[in-house]
């Protein structure tokens, strides 16, 4: 069995808190675009967005996954957005910020395309692994440098459907 790191109830409570913060900050915003990074952020994103009152649009990016032959720090876009970003207030939603390379690439791209503002919401943060600085505006939990699974996070495409976050047993 994998050891539970963040229980289902703790995830639910924290997601509700994050949603309240986001709703408050964007209450007067009329063109909020919430962008998820496939596939890991989907479970978190659905739970979060269902609790928002502010009007919003939804879109997705997919980047090259871990374990590819890509050089560290070089991020490929596998699936681009459907919607235009120019003039939109973008909230980028990620499962976990590790080295920061993925997020840095996406944040720069969104700014380059003319987003009115870009903020980042990440469920998990592994600060000790960071190689490139990315500001996290809404952070669920800071965790130690352990490989985690569940609630969207996978190991070799497995375990995404666990309703809690666990540490992968080697
Ligand atoms: P970064 O570019 O190094 O920040 O990588 C971020 C991506 O790596 C995340 O979106 C995850 O897909 C993956 N990742 C990093 N750490 C973990 C982990 O502990 N479990 C599962 N996936 C992870
Ligand atoms: Mg991911």
Short mmCIF file of C-alpha atoms and ligand atoms in Angstrom, two decimals:
data_model
loop_
_atom_site.label_atom_id
_atom_site.label_comp_id
_atom_site.label_asym_id
_atom_site.label_seq_id
_atom_site.Cartn_x
_atom_site.Cartn_y
_atom_site.Cartn_z
CA UNK A 1 0.00 0.00 0.00
CA UNK A 2 1.09 3.52 -0.70
CA UNK A 3 1.39 5.78 2.29
CA UNK A 4 -1.22 8.56 2.36
CA UNK A 5 0.33 12.01 2.39
CA UNK A 6 -2.78 14.20 2.03
CA UNK A 7 -6.14 12.67 2.91
CA UNK A 8 -9.28 13.18 0.88
CA UNK A 9 -10.90 15.45 3.52
CA UNK A 10 -7.80 17.65 3.69
CA UNK A 11 -7.81 18.01 -0.09
CA UNK A 12 -11.49 18.94 -0.05
CA UNK A 13 -11.02 21.51 2.68
CA UNK A 14 -8.04 23.14 0.99
CA UNK A 15 -9.71 23.22 -2.43
CA UNK A 16 -12.69 25.01 -0.86
CA UNK A 17 -10.34 27.59 0.71
CA UNK A 18 -8.54 28.17 -2.59
CA UNK A 19 -11.86 28.59 -4.42
CA UNK A 20 -12.95 31.22 -1.89
CA UNK A 21 -9.68 33.15 -2.40
CA UNK A 22 -9.98 32.99 -6.19
CA UNK A 23 -13.65 34.02 -6.16
CA UNK A 24 -12.85 37.02 -3.99
CA UNK A 25 -9.88 38.13 -6.12
CA UNK A 26 -11.73 37.78 -9.44
CA UNK A 27 -15.18 38.94 -8.33
CA UNK A 28 -15.23 41.91 -10.77
CA UNK A 29 -13.51 40.04 -13.61
CA UNK A 30 -15.59 39.47 -16.73
CA UNK A 31 -13.12 37.57 -18.88
CA UNK A 32 -11.49 34.96 -16.71
CA UNK A 33 -9.94 32.05 -18.60
CA UNK A 34 -8.99 29.01 -16.53
CA UNK A 35 -6.34 26.90 -18.21
CA UNK A 36 -5.46 23.43 -17.02
CA UNK A 37 -2.29 21.54 -17.84
CA UNK A 38 -3.25 18.02 -18.97
CA UNK A 39 -3.55 15.49 -17.63
CA UNK A 40 -2.52 15.84 -13.99
CA UNK A 41 -4.44 19.00 -13.14
CA UNK A 42 -7.84 17.74 -14.29
CA UNK A 43 -9.08 16.16 -11.05
CA UNK A 44 -8.10 19.20 -9.00
CA UNK A 45 -9.37 21.64 -11.61
CA UNK A 46 -12.86 20.14 -11.78
CA UNK A 47 -13.26 20.20 -8.00
CA UNK A 48 -11.96 23.78 -7.83
CA UNK A 49 -13.98 25.25 -10.69
CA UNK A 50 -17.24 23.73 -9.49
CA UNK A 51 -16.89 25.91 -6.40
CA UNK A 52 -16.34 29.20 -8.25
CA UNK A 53 -19.18 31.70 -8.76
CA UNK A 54 -17.29 34.05 -11.09
CA UNK A 55 -18.06 33.58 -14.83
CA UNK A 56 -15.22 31.79 -16.59
CA UNK A 57 -14.08 29.89 -19.64
CA UNK A 58 -12.07 26.66 -19.60
CA UNK A 59 -9.22 25.51 -21.81
CA UNK A 60 -6.28 23.09 -21.71
CA UNK A 61 -2.63 22.76 -22.60
CA UNK A 62 -0.73 19.52 -22.74
CA UNK A 63 3.03 19.51 -22.33
CA UNK A 64 5.50 16.68 -22.82
CA UNK A 65 5.45 14.40 -19.82
CA UNK A 66 8.23 13.33 -17.50
CA UNK A 67 10.52 10.57 -18.70
CA UNK A 68 10.54 11.73 -22.31
CA UNK A 69 13.75 12.15 -24.24
CA UNK A 70 13.43 15.91 -23.93
CA UNK A 71 16.36 17.75 -22.39
CA UNK A 72 15.69 18.94 -18.85
CA UNK A 73 14.40 22.47 -19.06
CA UNK A 74 13.10 22.04 -22.59
CA UNK A 75 9.35 21.79 -22.64
CA UNK A 76 7.29 20.70 -25.64
CA UNK A 77 3.68 21.78 -26.17
CA UNK A 78 1.75 18.65 -27.21
CA UNK A 79 -1.68 20.19 -27.31
CA UNK A 80 -2.18 23.91 -27.64
CA UNK A 81 -5.12 26.01 -26.44
CA UNK A 82 -8.33 26.24 -28.45
CA UNK A 83 -9.14 29.76 -27.25
CA UNK A 84 -7.38 33.06 -27.81
CA UNK A 85 -5.59 34.47 -24.80
CA UNK A 86 -5.24 38.14 -25.81
CA UNK A 87 -6.93 40.44 -23.30
CA UNK A 88 -8.03 37.59 -21.04
CA UNK A 89 -7.29 37.28 -17.35
CA UNK A 90 -5.72 33.85 -17.20
CA UNK A 91 -5.65 31.53 -14.20
CA UNK A 92 -3.30 28.66 -14.92
CA UNK A 93 -4.07 25.51 -12.95
CA UNK A 94 -1.39 22.88 -12.29
CA UNK A 95 -1.16 19.75 -10.22
CA UNK A 96 2.41 20.23 -8.99
CA UNK A 97 5.33 22.61 -9.43
CA UNK A 98 8.58 20.67 -9.33
CA UNK A 99 11.61 22.14 -11.16
CA UNK A 100 9.40 24.93 -12.49
CA UNK A 101 10.45 24.51 -16.14
CA UNK A 102 6.99 23.54 -17.40
CA UNK A 103 5.26 26.43 -15.71
CA UNK A 104 7.90 28.97 -16.66
CA UNK A 105 7.50 28.04 -20.33
CA UNK A 106 3.72 28.24 -20.23
CA UNK A 107 3.63 31.49 -18.24
CA UNK A 108 6.00 33.15 -20.71
CA UNK A 109 3.95 31.91 -23.67
CA UNK A 110 0.70 33.25 -22.19
CA UNK A 111 2.27 36.66 -21.61
CA UNK A 112 3.74 36.65 -25.12
CA UNK A 113 0.26 36.00 -26.52
CA UNK A 114 -1.07 39.08 -24.78
CA UNK A 115 -2.93 37.86 -21.70
CA UNK A 116 -4.15 40.82 -19.61
CA UNK A 117 -2.90 39.03 -16.50
CA UNK A 118 -1.59 35.59 -15.63
CA UNK A 119 -1.80 33.95 -12.22
CA UNK A 120 -0.87 30.47 -11.16
CA UNK A 121 -2.82 28.07 -8.96
CA UNK A 122 -0.96 24.87 -8.05
CA UNK A 123 -2.26 22.15 -5.77
CA UNK A 124 1.22 21.00 -4.74
CA UNK A 125 4.60 22.67 -4.51
CA UNK A 126 7.97 20.96 -4.06
CA UNK A 127 10.07 24.04 -3.24
CA UNK A 128 13.28 22.08 -2.62
CA UNK A 129 13.27 20.91 -6.27
CA UNK A 130 12.92 24.34 -7.85
CA UNK A 131 15.46 25.22 -10.55
CA UNK A 132 13.67 28.18 -12.04
CA UNK A 133 11.60 30.76 -10.18
CA UNK A 134 7.81 30.72 -10.67
CA UNK A 135 5.49 32.73 -8.43
CA UNK A 136 2.58 30.60 -7.15
CA UNK A 137 -0.40 32.86 -6.45
CA UNK A 138 -2.63 30.13 -5.02
CA UNK A 139 -0.87 27.14 -3.48
CA UNK A 140 -2.59 24.13 -2.00
CA UNK A 141 0.21 22.40 -0.09
CA UNK A 142 4.00 22.52 0.07
CA UNK A 143 5.43 19.00 0.21
CA UNK A 144 8.82 17.35 0.65
CA UNK A 145 10.86 15.98 -2.21
CA UNK A 146 8.99 12.67 -2.57
CA UNK A 147 7.35 11.30 -5.70
CA UNK A 148 3.61 11.53 -5.15
CA UNK A 149 0.61 9.95 -6.86
CA UNK A 150 -3.15 10.30 -6.83
CA UNK A 151 -5.77 13.04 -7.33
CA UNK A 152 -4.56 13.42 -10.92
CA UNK A 153 -0.88 12.65 -10.41
CA UNK A 154 0.42 9.52 -12.07
CA UNK A 155 3.31 7.13 -12.09
CA UNK A 156 3.55 5.76 -15.63
CA UNK A 157 -0.13 6.72 -16.21
CA UNK A 158 -1.38 4.83 -13.16
CA UNK A 159 -2.92 6.00 -9.88
CA UNK A 160 -4.50 9.21 -11.17
CA UNK A 161 -7.88 8.15 -9.82
CA UNK A 162 -6.83 7.75 -6.18
CA UNK A 163 -9.02 10.21 -4.23
CA UNK A 164 -6.05 11.20 -2.01
CA UNK A 165 -2.35 12.02 -2.45
CA UNK A 166 0.10 9.24 -1.57
CA UNK A 167 3.84 8.72 -1.66
CA UNK A 168 4.85 6.19 -4.32
CA UNK A 169 6.39 3.04 -2.83
CA UNK A 170 9.47 2.01 -4.76
P1 LIG B 1 8.38 20.69 -13.60
O1 LIG B 1 8.47 21.25 -14.98
O2 LIG B 1 9.64 20.02 -13.18
O3 LIG B 1 7.89 21.67 -12.57
O4 LIG B 1 7.40 19.45 -13.70
C1 LIG B 1 6.10 19.51 -13.46
C2 LIG B 1 5.44 18.23 -13.92
O5 LIG B 1 6.18 17.08 -13.55
C3 LIG B 1 4.11 18.10 -13.24
O6 LIG B 1 3.10 18.74 -13.98
C4 LIG B 1 3.94 16.60 -13.15
O7 LIG B 1 3.31 16.12 -14.33
C5 LIG B 1 5.34 16.04 -13.07
N1 LIG B 1 5.71 15.71 -11.68
C6 LIG B 1 6.60 16.34 -10.90
N2 LIG B 1 6.68 15.80 -9.68
C7 LIG B 1 5.79 14.78 -9.67
C8 LIG B 1 5.38 13.82 -8.66
O8 LIG B 1 5.84 13.79 -7.50
N3 LIG B 1 4.42 12.94 -9.04
C9 LIG B 1 3.86 12.93 -10.28
N4 LIG B 1 4.21 13.80 -11.24
C10 LIG B 1 5.16 14.73 -10.94
MG1 LIG B 2 1.46 17.86 -15.03
#
